[in-house]
Amino acid sequence: MKNLSIVFLLLMVPLALFATGAQDESGPVTLRYASFSAGEDNAATQQAMIDAFQEANPGIIIENEITGYGEHFTQLVTKIASGDAPDTFELNMENFLAYAIRGAVKPIDDIAADAGINLKETYAAGVLDACSYNGQTYAIPQMFSTVLLIYNKDLFDAAGASYPQEDWTWKESLEASKKIADPENDIWGTFNPVQFWEFYKVTQQNGGGVMTPDGSKFTINSPQNLETLQYMVDRIQKHHVMPSDTELAGRGDWDLFVDGKLAMISTGVWAFTDFANRCEFPWSVEVEPGNTKKATHFFANVSCLSRDTTNDMEAVKFLNFIASDPLSVQMRLDAQWELPTIKDASLMKQYLAITPPDNKIAVFNSLEYAVKPPALEQFQELVEILNPRLEQVRLGMLEPKEALDAAQKEAEAKIKL
């Protein structure tokens, strides 16, 4: 993180325009694309997408600069700082927000419109919103995963409880958990970890959040957040529908679910394959319950335009093609390379047809409620301020108000907004 900050300071020094690509009046435009997500497993799929784009657009050549996750971000900031930025590059969501804040990437709304691309008609609303900052779109969403409520049908049936529905709130979730939980026999109603990543999401299910919408102030100890944290720990300490650390006895939440001892777990689509292979009971999925509104986790990789590229139109066309063209969508699905971000779920019949779970459409419905992590240059510092205090609350060592007041004070003192 320190190296990243140093490089971005360098980025603030005006740089001479660096004309990437080999555009001239007599030849094709060459675009450099730096990416990390394909790795060894999906490199051939990514190249096939590029080949298909080049065949459809013979005037544009793509130079694919593919690296591993660990190398990508270090190499990228070095290239940008030295004036050798690729025209387009891939970012994960946390880094995307940092790049957008620092002005290292271009807004693309007008470029896309000029290219005849309707972003709102092409991409799911939640993922497109996650690619925006200060009212402008800064990236094409390439692939995503979401977090859902995954539930054990047998435990619901045994307790006479109705299966989760998309309109469930915390109230219905807690009522079902109370019906099902039987701590004496190691049967539990629900599991959501009490930690930073869950907290920033669940606060938004209650109309709260760790920052104001414009990012100008911290709101860590707001009344909505205090109510949220109390709700999260009450499931352990008051209602006893979620196991404590002691009751987990070193088991992971996934293993508890697979063993048939946990009725509901909030986790990502990446669990589907493991649960399908190991669970010996029927299970399904639903959008996570909210309180005053819905909010769900969204993890994604996006692609941006360097602020220094001179090939705006070609770059947006390329990124849009590999993200949303039906041929690219099919390639991504065939490879099981995360999920496409397109709005038209009918193009993903193949994915939806694979069961369990039998309500896979919830994966896409949850995108309507996707929330982003806090947009901060000092994001990791906020994690380090909040996480220890949330853990102390979970362990009964701090009251929720004490923890949130202390975190608010420390964040205001240490993090520059």
CSV table of N, CA and C in Angstrom, one decimal, residues 1 13 31 61 65 108 143 201 223 228 265-266 271 290 331 342 351 368:
chain,number,residue,atom,x,y,z
A,1,MET,N,0.8,-1.2,0.0
A,1,MET,CA,0.0,0.0,0.0
A,1,MET,C,0.9,1.3,0.0
A,13,VAL,N,2.0,14.5,-10.5
A,13,VAL,CA,2.9,15.4,-11.3
A,13,VAL,C,2.5,15.4,-12.8
A,31,LEU,N,-4.0,-1.3,-29.4
A,31,LEU,CA,-4.3,-1.1,-28.0
A,31,LEU,C,-3.6,-2.0,-27.1
A,61,ILE,N,-5.9,-3.7,-33.2
A,61,ILE,CA,-5.0,-4.8,-32.8
A,61,ILE,C,-4.9,-4.7,-31.3
A,65,GLU,N,-1.3,-7.8,-22.4
A,65,GLU,CA,-0.2,-7.8,-21.4
A,65,GLU,C,-0.8,-8.5,-20.1
A,108,ILE,N,-16.2,7.3,-18.7
A,108,ILE,CA,-16.5,6.7,-20.0
A,108,ILE,C,-17.9,6.9,-20.6
A,143,MET,N,-16.7,-9.0,-14.9
A,143,MET,CA,-17.2,-10.2,-14.3
A,143,MET,C,-17.5,-10.0,-12.9
A,201,LYS,N,-21.5,-3.8,4.9
A,201,LYS,CA,-22.7,-4.2,4.1
A,201,LYS,C,-24.0,-4.2,4.9
A,223,PRO,N,-26.7,6.2,14.7
A,223,PRO,CA,-27.7,5.3,15.4
A,223,PRO,C,-28.0,4.1,14.5
A,228,THR,N,-27.4,-1.8,14.0
A,228,THR,CA,-27.0,-2.9,13.2
A,228,THR,C,-26.0,-3.8,13.9
A,265,ILE,N,-26.6,-19.5,5.7
A,265,ILE,CA,-25.2,-19.0,5.7
A,265,ILE,C,-25.2,-17.9,4.6
A,266,SER,N,-24.6,-16.8,4.8
A,266,SER,CA,-24.4,-15.8,3.8
A,266,SER,C,-23.0,-15.9,3.3
A,271,ALA,N,-19.1,-20.7,-3.5
A,271,ALA,CA,-19.4,-21.9,-2.7
A,271,ALA,C,-20.2,-22.9,-3.4
A,290,GLY,N,-32.8,-7.8,4.1
A,290,GLY,CA,-32.4,-6.5,4.5
A,290,GLY,C,-33.3,-6.1,5.7
A,331,MET,N,-18.3,-17.7,-24.1
A,331,MET,CA,-16.9,-18.2,-23.8
A,331,MET,C,-16.7,-18.2,-22.3
A,342,ILE,N,-23.7,-8.8,-17.8
A,342,ILE,CA,-24.8,-8.3,-18.7
A,342,ILE,C,-26.1,-8.2,-18.0
A,351,TYR,N,-25.9,-21.3,-17.4
A,351,TYR,CA,-25.5,-21.1,-16.0
A,351,TYR,C,-26.7,-21.4,-15.1
A,368,GLU,N,-29.2,-6.1,-8.1
A,368,GLU,CA,-30.0,-4.8,-7.9
A,368,GLU,C,-29.7,-4.2,-6.6
